[in-house]
Amino acid sequence: MASDLRPPPYYENYAYQPENPTAPRHTGGFYTYHTSPYCSATVPHYIPRVYTQPSAPAATIVHPVSSSGKICTARVRKVLCLSLSVIILLVGAAIAGIFIWYFVADSCFGSKIRCGTLSRCVSPSQWCDGVNDCPNGEDENRCVRLYGPRFLLEVYSSESKDWYPVCSDDWNDNYGKTACVDMGYNKDTYFNSKATKPISPFTSFMKLNTSAEDTDLYKKLYNSKLCSSGNVVSLRCIECGLSTKKPNPRNRIVGGNVAAHGEWPWQVSLHIQGNHLCGGSIITPEWIVTAAHCVEGSHSQPSYWKVYAGILLQNEMLRSRGHRVIKIISHPNYDSDSKNNDVALMKLQSPLSFDEVIRPVCLPNSGMMFQPAQHCWISGWGARRQGGNTSKDLNAAIVPLIESSRCNARQVYNGHILPTMICAGYLEGKVDSCQGDSGGPLVTEKNALWWLVGDTSWGTGCASVNKPGVYGNMTQFTDWIYRNMQANT
């Protein structure tokens, strides 16, 4: 959080380490700088060569070699070369076999989604895109989503090429768990299914055919204009968006508040070698949302990272073991210059245990829109002024959303705000995110739940006039998140 009104150069919202500043880098019309808080294992360290001067020239001793010795040496060399060639051929054949098995026999590598029980897989972008890419069309007939702040369950009809609410007639929790798993959730996090009256009347539904012998949920569903109860299914795959404390916008500390335990339970600190680098948000026990620019380049190795949840003070994290990361997935269309699609997922090696201080935030459902001037909160361990040290305490501040057209004005960001971005803050400065807040949450409260509006991405300075914070627009990323969770269960 910050409240410095000086107009400093452009920066990526990385953790700020003032001890080793680097020269600004010019990219796409902006100036950016960040420093690494650790010495990467991929960077070699050189030991200076030490030259010694002998006091007197050393005598050269020549040992004669017999002709039989030369022949013997040549034979040994031939045998060694032949043996080495055979070994190289065998190793090469083994590697080729592994690659053939990995990429052909088991084509479901990387982040691809399996087509039912078949070995063929498709990329997440091909799932539910209206085109049958799987042999039996599983990529188009197993499409589910949640709609609006009431979590209405919708299923895609491959015949009608449209989404429909699910009639609650004969619906039960077993069907709910199946739908949640198909969105990428673990069935163990399942919360509930409820019948609810739709706010606006629907003319068509997806309805269960309970007489169908097939056990597959989606083969039981058919399009119908009738729903006896008139109710539709509201599905909660995880209990999210709950905070044990109401945030207090008063008593600001340089633009922000020191957070209390349980106030922002989804906030995590992401460390590399004992140093806080970025923030993140818990969305399930296994998955963290952060910014793609946090994990690019040398930071893309999962083994480098540790995740700390439920801890407010950075000093306390050094005494905690943290959670290891086993997979990092950056958005495939992330652009490091424009910061377009600045979002990434981290999968933890072991799931988090939820309690009052560790809880997930709700992802925005399809159809949800956040209005300009809506009050949101930012939180993190970032610098509390431009050029300052990262904070030892978790801080939070309230910021309003800014309409994109206003943020794209010539005197503000002059057209650099893309649909995958959202602005929040004050054009007069005053309160903002800063270095070290990167990847952390921008949240808002709606229907008594907290929703993830964005992830901290970039900005020009901290709390500078006409330079509010820019965040990844989470409404643009929810489908991508679900598909990659599903592909990497």
Coordinates of C-alpha atoms in Angstrom, one line a residue:
M1 CA 0.0 0.0 0.0
A2 CA 1.3 3.5 -0.6
S3 CA 0.6 7.2 -0.5
D4 CA 3.6 8.9 -2.2
L5 CA 2.5 11.5 -4.8
R6 CA 5.9 11.7 -6.6
P7 CA 5.6 10.5 -10.3
P8 CA 8.2 7.7 -10.4
P9 CA 8.9 5.5 -13.4
Y10 CA 6.8 2.5 -14.5
Y11 CA 7.3 -0.7 -12.5
E12 CA 6.1 -4.2 -12.4
N13 CA 4.5 -4.9 -9.1
Y14 CA 7.3 -7.1 -7.9
A15 CA 8.6 -7.3 -4.4
Y16 CA 11.0 -4.4 -3.9
Q17 CA 14.5 -4.8 -2.6
P18 CA 16.2 -1.4 -2.2
E19 CA 19.6 -2.8 -1.5
N20 CA 20.5 -3.7 -5.1
P21 CA 18.6 -1.4 -7.5
T22 CA 19.0 -2.0 -11.2
A23 CA 18.7 0.4 -14.1
P24 CA 15.2 1.0 -15.5
R25 CA 14.3 -1.2 -18.5
H26 CA 12.4 0.4 -21.4
T27 CA 9.5 -1.8 -22.6
G28 CA 6.5 -0.7 -24.8
G29 CA 6.8 3.0 -23.9
F30 CA 7.1 2.4 -20.1
Y31 CA 10.1 2.2 -17.8
T32 CA 10.2 -0.9 -15.6
Y33 CA 12.5 -2.1 -12.9
H34 CA 12.6 -4.9 -10.4
T35 CA 15.4 -6.7 -8.6
S36 CA 15.7 -10.3 -7.6
P37 CA 15.8 -11.0 -3.8
Y38 CA 17.9 -14.1 -4.2
C39 CA 20.7 -15.5 -6.2
S40 CA 19.1 -17.9 -8.8
A41 CA 20.4 -21.4 -8.9
T42 CA 20.5 -21.1 -12.7
V43 CA 23.1 -18.3 -12.6
P44 CA 26.7 -19.6 -12.4
H45 CA 29.0 -18.2 -9.8
Y46 CA 32.6 -17.6 -10.9
I47 CA 35.7 -17.9 -8.7
P48 CA 38.5 -15.5 -9.7
R49 CA 41.5 -17.3 -11.1
V50 CA 44.7 -16.9 -9.0
Y51 CA 48.0 -16.7 -10.9
T52 CA 51.3 -17.7 -9.2
Q53 CA 54.8 -16.8 -10.4
P54 CA 57.4 -19.5 -9.7
S55 CA 60.8 -18.3 -8.3
A56 CA 62.7 -20.3 -11.0
P57 CA 61.8 -22.0 -14.3
A58 CA 60.9 -25.6 -13.8
A59 CA 62.9 -28.2 -15.6
T60 CA 61.2 -30.1 -18.4
I61 CA 61.4 -33.9 -18.1
V62 CA 60.8 -36.0 -21.2
H63 CA 59.9 -39.7 -20.8
P64 CA 60.6 -41.8 -23.9
V65 CA 57.6 -44.0 -25.1
S66 CA 58.3 -47.3 -26.9
S67 CA 56.5 -48.3 -30.2
S68 CA 54.7 -51.2 -28.4
G69 CA 53.4 -48.7 -25.9
K70 CA 52.0 -46.6 -28.7
I71 CA 50.2 -49.6 -30.3
C72 CA 48.8 -50.6 -26.9
T73 CA 47.5 -47.0 -26.4
A74 CA 45.9 -47.0 -29.8
R75 CA 44.1 -50.3 -29.2
V76 CA 42.8 -49.1 -25.8
R77 CA 41.6 -45.9 -27.4
K78 CA 39.7 -47.9 -30.1
V79 CA 38.0 -50.1 -27.5
L80 CA 37.0 -47.1 -25.4
C81 CA 35.6 -45.2 -28.4
L82 CA 33.6 -48.2 -29.5
S83 CA 32.2 -48.8 -26.0
L84 CA 31.3 -45.2 -25.6
S85 CA 29.5 -45.2 -29.0
V86 CA 27.4 -48.2 -28.0
I87 CA 26.5 -46.6 -24.7
I88 CA 25.4 -43.4 -26.4
L89 CA 23.3 -45.3 -28.9
L90 CA 21.6 -47.3 -26.1
V91 CA 20.9 -44.1 -24.1
G92 CA 19.6 -42.4 -27.2
A93 CA 17.3 -45.3 -28.0
A94 CA 16.0 -45.2 -24.4
I95 CA 15.3 -41.5 -24.5
A96 CA 13.6 -41.8 -27.9
G97 CA 11.4 -44.6 -26.5
I98 CA 10.4 -42.5 -23.5
F99 CA 9.5 -39.5 -25.8
I100 CA 7.5 -41.8 -28.1
W101 CA 5.6 -43.2 -25.1
Y102 CA 5.1 -39.8 -23.6
F103 CA 3.9 -37.9 -26.6
V104 CA 2.1 -40.7 -28.6
A105 CA 1.1 -43.6 -26.3
D106 CA 0.0 -41.2 -23.6
S107 CA -1.0 -38.0 -25.4
C108 CA -2.4 -36.5 -22.2
F109 CA 0.7 -34.6 -21.3
G110 CA 1.0 -31.0 -20.0
S111 CA -2.3 -29.3 -19.3
K112 CA -4.5 -31.3 -21.7
I113 CA -7.9 -32.7 -20.8
R114 CA -8.7 -36.4 -21.5
C115 CA -11.6 -37.3 -23.8
G116 CA -13.6 -39.5 -21.4
T117 CA -11.9 -42.9 -21.1
L118 CA -10.1 -42.6 -24.4
S119 CA -6.4 -41.8 -24.6
R120 CA -6.9 -38.8 -26.8
C121 CA -6.8 -35.4 -25.2
V122 CA -7.5 -31.8 -26.1
S123 CA -6.2 -28.5 -24.9
P124 CA -8.3 -26.5 -22.3
S125 CA -9.1 -23.9 -25.0
Q126 CA -10.9 -26.6 -27.1
W127 CA -13.2 -27.6 -24.2
C128 CA -16.7 -26.3 -24.5
D129 CA -15.9 -24.1 -27.6
G130 CA -18.8 -25.4 -29.7
V131 CA -16.7 -27.7 -31.8
N132 CA -16.5 -31.5 -31.2
D133 CA -12.7 -32.2 -30.8
C134 CA -13.1 -35.5 -28.9
P135 CA -14.2 -38.6 -30.9
N136 CA -17.4 -38.9 -28.9
G137 CA -17.9 -35.2 -28.3
E138 CA -17.1 -35.3 -24.6
D139 CA -15.5 -31.9 -24.8
E140 CA -18.9 -30.4 -25.7
N141 CA -21.4 -32.5 -23.7
R142 CA -19.7 -32.3 -20.3
C143 CA -19.8 -28.5 -20.1
V144 CA -20.9 -27.0 -16.8
R145 CA -20.6 -23.6 -15.3
L146 CA -21.9 -21.4 -12.4
Y147 CA -23.8 -18.3 -13.2
G148 CA -24.2 -15.1 -11.3
P149 CA -23.8 -14.3 -7.5
R150 CA -26.4 -17.0 -6.6
F151 CA -24.3 -19.8 -8.1
L152 CA -26.9 -21.0 -10.5
L153 CA -25.9 -24.3 -12.2
E154 CA -25.9 -24.2 -16.0
V155 CA -25.2 -27.0 -18.5
Y156 CA -24.4 -26.5 -22.2
S157 CA -26.6 -28.2 -24.7
S158 CA -24.5 -29.4 -27.7
E159 CA -27.7 -29.7 -29.7
S160 CA -29.1 -26.2 -29.0
K161 CA -25.6 -24.6 -28.8
D162 CA -26.6 -22.7 -25.7
W163 CA -26.4 -22.7 -21.8
Y164 CA -29.5 -23.6 -19.7
P165 CA -30.2 -23.7 -16.0
V166 CA -30.8 -27.1 -14.4
C167 CA -34.3 -27.9 -13.1
S168 CA -34.1 -28.9 -9.5
D169 CA -36.6 -31.8 -9.9
D170 CA -34.9 -35.1 -8.7
W171 CA -31.6 -33.4 -8.3
N172 CA -29.4 -34.6 -5.4
D173 CA -25.9 -34.1 -3.9
N174 CA -24.4 -36.9 -5.9
Y175 CA -25.1 -35.1 -9.1
G176 CA -23.8 -31.9 -7.6
K177 CA -20.5 -33.6 -6.7
T178 CA -20.2 -34.8 -10.3
A179 CA -20.7 -31.4 -11.7
C180 CA -18.2 -29.8 -9.3
V181 CA -15.5 -32.4 -10.2
D182 CA -16.1 -31.5 -13.9
M183 CA -15.3 -27.9 -13.1
G184 CA -12.0 -28.9 -11.5
Y185 CA -12.9 -29.0 -7.9
N186 CA -12.1 -31.9 -5.5
K187 CA -15.3 -33.7 -4.4
D188 CA -14.0 -33.4 -0.8
T189 CA -14.6 -29.6 -0.9
Y190 CA -18.3 -30.0 -2.0
F191 CA -20.5 -27.7 0.0
N192 CA -24.2 -28.0 -1.1
S193 CA -26.9 -28.0 -3.8
K194 CA -30.1 -26.0 -3.2
A195 CA -33.3 -25.5 -5.1
T196 CA -33.9 -21.8 -5.7
K197 CA -36.5 -19.6 -7.4
P198 CA -35.1 -17.9 -10.5
I199 CA -35.2 -14.1 -10.4
S200 CA -36.3 -14.0 -14.0
P201 CA -38.4 -16.7 -15.6
F202 CA -36.7 -19.3 -17.9
T203 CA -38.4 -20.7 -21.0
S204 CA -36.1 -23.8 -21.2
F205 CA -34.3 -26.0 -18.8
M206 CA -31.9 -29.0 -18.6
K207 CA -33.9 -31.7 -16.9
L208 CA -33.0 -35.1 -15.4
N209 CA -34.4 -38.2 -17.0
T210 CA -34.5 -40.4 -13.9
S211 CA -35.7 -43.4 -15.9
A212 CA -32.6 -43.4 -18.0
E213 CA -30.4 -46.5 -17.2
D214 CA -27.2 -44.7 -18.0
T215 CA -25.3 -43.6 -14.9
D216 CA -23.6 -40.7 -16.7
L217 CA -25.1 -37.4 -15.4
Y218 CA -24.9 -35.6 -18.8
K219 CA -26.6 -38.5 -20.6
K220 CA -29.5 -38.2 -18.2
L221 CA -30.0 -34.5 -18.9
Y222 CA -32.2 -33.4 -21.7
N223 CA -33.6 -30.0 -22.9
S224 CA -37.1 -29.3 -21.7
K225 CA -39.5 -26.4 -21.5
L226 CA -41.2 -27.8 -18.4
C227 CA -39.9 -27.9 -14.8
S228 CA -42.5 -29.1 -12.3
S229 CA -41.1 -27.3 -9.3
G230 CA -40.2 -24.1 -11.1
N231 CA -37.0 -24.2 -9.2
V232 CA -33.4 -24.3 -10.5
V233 CA -30.2 -25.7 -8.9
S234 CA -27.9 -23.5 -7.0
L235 CA -24.5 -25.3 -6.6
R236 CA -21.7 -24.5 -4.2
C237 CA -18.6 -26.5 -4.9
I238 CA -16.7 -25.0 -2.1
E239 CA -17.5 -22.8 0.9
C240 CA -15.8 -19.6 -0.2
G241 CA -15.7 -15.8 0.4
L242 CA -16.1 -15.9 4.2
S243 CA -14.2 -13.6 6.5
T244 CA -14.4 -13.8 10.3
K245 CA -13.8 -10.0 10.7
K246 CA -15.3 -6.9 9.1
P247 CA -12.6 -4.7 7.6
N248 CA -12.2 -1.3 9.2
P249 CA -11.5 1.5 6.7
R250 CA -10.3 3.9 9.5
N251 CA -6.9 4.2 11.2
R252 CA -5.0 4.2 7.9
I253 CA -1.2 3.6 8.0
V254 CA 0.2 5.4 4.9
G255 CA -2.7 4.5 2.8
G256 CA -3.6 1.2 4.3
N257 CA -4.6 -0.7 7.5
V258 CA -2.7 -3.3 9.4
A259 CA -4.7 -6.5 8.9
A260 CA -6.2 -8.6 11.7
H261 CA -6.2 -12.4 11.8
G262 CA -9.0 -13.8 9.8
E263 CA -9.7 -10.5 8.0
W264 CA -8.3 -11.6 4.6
P265 CA -8.0 -15.4 5.0
W266 CA -7.4 -16.1 1.3
Q267 CA -4.2 -14.0 1.2
V268 CA -0.9 -15.9 0.8
S269 CA 2.7 -14.8 0.7
L270 CA 4.8 -16.4 -2.1
H271 CA 8.5 -16.8 -1.2
I272 CA 11.7 -17.7 -3.0
Q273 CA 14.6 -18.7 -0.8
G274 CA 13.1 -17.0 2.3
N275 CA 12.2 -13.8 0.6
H276 CA 8.7 -12.5 0.0
L277 CA 8.3 -11.9 -3.8
C278 CA 4.6 -11.8 -4.5
G279 CA 1.1 -12.3 -3.1
G280 CA -1.6 -14.7 -4.1
S281 CA -5.2 -15.8 -3.4
I282 CA -6.5 -19.2 -2.2
I283 CA -9.3 -20.6 -4.4
T284 CA -9.2 -24.3 -3.3
P285 CA -7.1 -26.3 -0.8
E286 CA -4.6 -27.1 -3.7
W287 CA -4.8 -24.0 -5.9
I288 CA -3.5 -20.4 -5.7
V289 CA -4.1 -17.6 -8.1
T290 CA -1.3 -15.1 -8.7
A291 CA 0.1 -12.9 -11.5
A292 CA 2.0 -14.4 -14.5
H293 CA 4.8 -11.9 -14.3
C294 CA 5.6 -13.2 -10.8
V295 CA 6.5 -16.6 -12.2
E296 CA 8.1 -15.8 -15.6
G297 CA 11.7 -16.5 -16.6
S298 CA 13.9 -17.9 -13.8
H299 CA 11.0 -17.8 -11.4
S300 CA 9.0 -20.4 -13.4
Q301 CA 10.4 -23.5 -11.5
P302 CA 7.8 -24.8 -9.0
S303 CA 10.6 -26.1 -6.7
Y304 CA 11.8 -22.5 -6.0
W305 CA 8.6 -21.4 -4.3
K306 CA 7.0 -21.7 -0.9
V307 CA 3.5 -20.6 0.0
Y308 CA 2.6 -19.2 3.4
A309 CA -1.0 -19.0 4.5
G310 CA -2.7 -17.7 7.6
I311 CA 0.3 -15.8 8.8
L312 CA 0.3 -12.0 9.0
L313 CA 4.0 -11.2 9.9
Q314 CA 6.8 -12.0 7.5
N315 CA 9.2 -12.7 10.4
E316 CA 6.8 -15.5 11.5
M317 CA 7.0 -17.1 8.1
L318 CA 10.7 -17.7 8.5
R319 CA 9.9 -20.1 11.4
S320 CA 7.2 -21.9 9.4
R321 CA 7.7 -24.7 6.9
G322 CA 5.3 -23.3 4.3
H323 CA 3.8 -25.3 1.5
R324 CA 5.7 -26.5 -1.5
V325 CA 4.5 -25.9 -5.1
I326 CA 4.4 -28.8 -7.6
K327 CA 3.0 -27.1 -10.7
I328 CA 2.9 -23.6 -12.1
I329 CA 0.6 -22.7 -15.0
S330 CA 0.8 -19.3 -16.6
H331 CA -1.8 -18.1 -19.0
P332 CA -0.6 -19.1 -22.5
N333 CA -1.4 -15.7 -24.0
Y334 CA 0.4 -13.7 -21.3
D335 CA 2.4 -10.8 -22.8
S336 CA 5.3 -9.6 -20.7
D337 CA 5.4 -6.2 -22.4
S338 CA 1.8 -5.2 -22.2
K339 CA 0.9 -7.4 -19.2
N340 CA -2.0 -8.7 -21.1
N341 CA -3.5 -11.9 -19.5
D342 CA -1.3 -11.4 -16.4
V343 CA -2.6 -14.5 -14.4
A344 CA -1.1 -17.8 -13.3
L345 CA -2.0 -20.8 -11.2
M346 CA 0.1 -22.6 -8.5
K347 CA -0.8 -26.1 -7.4
L348 CA 0.4 -27.1 -4.0
Q349 CA 2.1 -30.3 -3.2
S350 CA -0.2 -30.9 -0.2
P351 CA -3.6 -29.3 0.4
L352 CA -4.2 -26.5 2.8
S353 CA -6.2 -27.2 6.0
F354 CA -9.0 -24.6 6.2
D355 CA -9.8 -22.9 9.5
E356 CA -10.8 -19.4 10.6
V357 CA -7.6 -17.8 9.2
I358 CA -7.1 -19.9 6.1
R359 CA -10.1 -19.9 3.7
P360 CA -10.7 -19.5 -0.1
V361 CA -12.1 -16.5 -1.9
C362 CA -14.9 -16.9 -4.4
L363 CA -14.1 -16.8 -8.1
P364 CA -16.6 -14.6 -10.0
N365 CA -19.2 -16.7 -11.8
S366 CA -20.2 -16.2 -15.4
G367 CA -22.4 -13.2 -16.0
M368 CA -21.0 -11.3 -13.0
M369 CA -20.0 -7.7 -13.7
F370 CA -18.4 -5.3 -11.2
Q371 CA -19.5 -1.7 -11.6
P372 CA -17.3 1.4 -11.7
A373 CA -17.0 3.1 -8.3
Q374 CA -17.7 -0.2 -6.5
H375 CA -15.6 -0.4 -3.4
C376 CA -12.9 -3.1 -3.4
W377 CA -10.0 -4.0 -1.1
I378 CA -6.4 -4.6 -1.9
S379 CA -4.0 -6.4 0.5
G380 CA -0.4 -7.4 0.6
W381 CA 3.1 -7.0 2.1
G382 CA 4.1 -4.4 -0.5
A383 CA 6.0 -1.2 0.1
R384 CA 4.0 1.5 1.9
R385 CA 5.6 4.2 -0.2
Q386 CA 7.3 4.4 -3.6
G387 CA 10.9 3.2 -3.3
G388 CA 10.4 1.8 0.3
N389 CA 11.0 -1.6 1.8
T390 CA 8.4 -4.3 1.6
S391 CA 6.2 -4.3 4.7
K392 CA 6.7 -6.8 7.6
D393 CA 2.9 -6.7 8.3
L394 CA 0.0 -7.5 6.0
N395 CA -1.7 -4.3 5.1
A396 CA -5.0 -3.6 3.3
A397 CA -6.7 -0.6 1.8
I398 CA -10.1 0.3 0.2
V399 CA -10.1 1.4 -3.4
P400 CA -12.9 2.1 -5.9
L401 CA -13.0 0.5 -9.4
I402 CA -12.4 3.0 -12.2
E403 CA -14.2 2.7 -15.6
S404 CA -11.8 1.5 -18.3
S405 CA -12.6 4.4 -20.7
R406 CA -11.6 6.8 -17.9
C407 CA -8.5 4.8 -17.2
N408 CA -7.6 4.8 -20.9
A409 CA -7.7 8.6 -21.1
R410 CA -4.6 10.3 -22.6
Q411 CA -3.5 11.8 -19.2
V412 CA -4.0 8.5 -17.4
Y413 CA -2.9 5.3 -19.2
N414 CA -3.5 6.4 -22.8
G415 CA -5.1 3.3 -24.2
H416 CA -2.9 0.7 -22.5
I417 CA -5.8 -0.8 -20.4
L418 CA -7.0 -3.9 -22.2
P419 CA -10.2 -6.0 -21.6
T420 CA -8.1 -8.4 -19.4
M421 CA -7.3 -5.5 -17.1
I422 CA -9.2 -3.5 -14.6
C423 CA -8.2 -0.2 -12.8
A424 CA -8.8 0.6 -9.2
G425 CA -7.7 3.4 -7.0
Y426 CA -7.9 7.2 -7.0
L427 CA -6.9 9.5 -9.9
E428 CA -5.7 12.0 -7.3
G429 CA -3.3 9.4 -5.8
K430 CA -3.7 8.8 -2.0
V431 CA -4.1 4.9 -1.9
D432 CA -2.6 2.3 -4.1
S433 CA -0.8 -1.1 -4.3
C434 CA 2.9 -1.0 -4.6
Q435 CA 6.0 -3.2 -5.2
G436 CA 5.6 -6.5 -3.4
D437 CA 1.8 -6.6 -3.7
S438 CA 2.0 -8.3 -7.1
G439 CA -0.3 -11.3 -7.7
G440 CA -2.3 -10.4 -4.5
P441 CA -6.1 -10.0 -4.4
L442 CA -8.4 -7.2 -5.3
V443 CA -11.7 -8.3 -3.7
T444 CA -15.2 -6.9 -3.2
E445 CA -18.1 -8.0 -1.0
K446 CA -21.4 -8.9 -2.7
N447 CA -24.3 -11.0 -1.3
A448 CA -22.4 -11.3 2.0
L449 CA -19.5 -13.1 0.2
W450 CA -16.1 -11.9 -0.9
W451 CA -15.3 -12.2 -4.6
L452 CA -11.9 -12.1 -6.4
V453 CA -12.2 -9.2 -8.8
G454 CA -8.6 -9.1 -9.8
D455 CA -4.9 -9.9 -9.2
T456 CA -2.4 -7.1 -8.7
S457 CA -0.5 -6.6 -12.0
W458 CA 1.2 -3.2 -12.7
G459 CA 1.1 0.6 -12.4
T460 CA 3.1 3.7 -12.8
G461 CA 4.6 4.5 -9.5
C462 CA 2.7 4.1 -6.2
A463 CA -0.3 6.3 -5.5
S464 CA 0.8 8.8 -8.2
V465 CA -1.7 11.3 -9.6
N466 CA -3.6 9.9 -12.6
K467 CA -1.8 6.6 -12.3
P468 CA -4.1 4.1 -10.4
G469 CA -3.3 0.5 -9.9
V470 CA -3.9 -2.0 -12.7
Y471 CA -5.2 -5.5 -12.0
G472 CA -5.9 -8.7 -14.0
N473 CA -9.6 -8.8 -14.7
M474 CA -10.7 -12.1 -13.1
T475 CA -14.0 -12.2 -14.9
Q476 CA -12.0 -12.8 -18.1
F477 CA -10.0 -15.7 -16.5
T478 CA -12.5 -17.8 -14.6
D479 CA -13.2 -20.3 -17.5
W480 CA -9.4 -20.7 -18.0
I481 CA -8.9 -21.3 -14.3
Y482 CA -11.6 -24.0 -14.2
R483 CA -10.3 -25.8 -17.3
N484 CA -6.8 -25.9 -16.0
M485 CA -7.9 -27.1 -12.6
Q486 CA -9.8 -29.9 -14.3
A487 CA -6.9 -30.8 -16.6
N488 CA -4.5 -31.1 -13.6
T489 CA -6.5 -32.8 -10.9

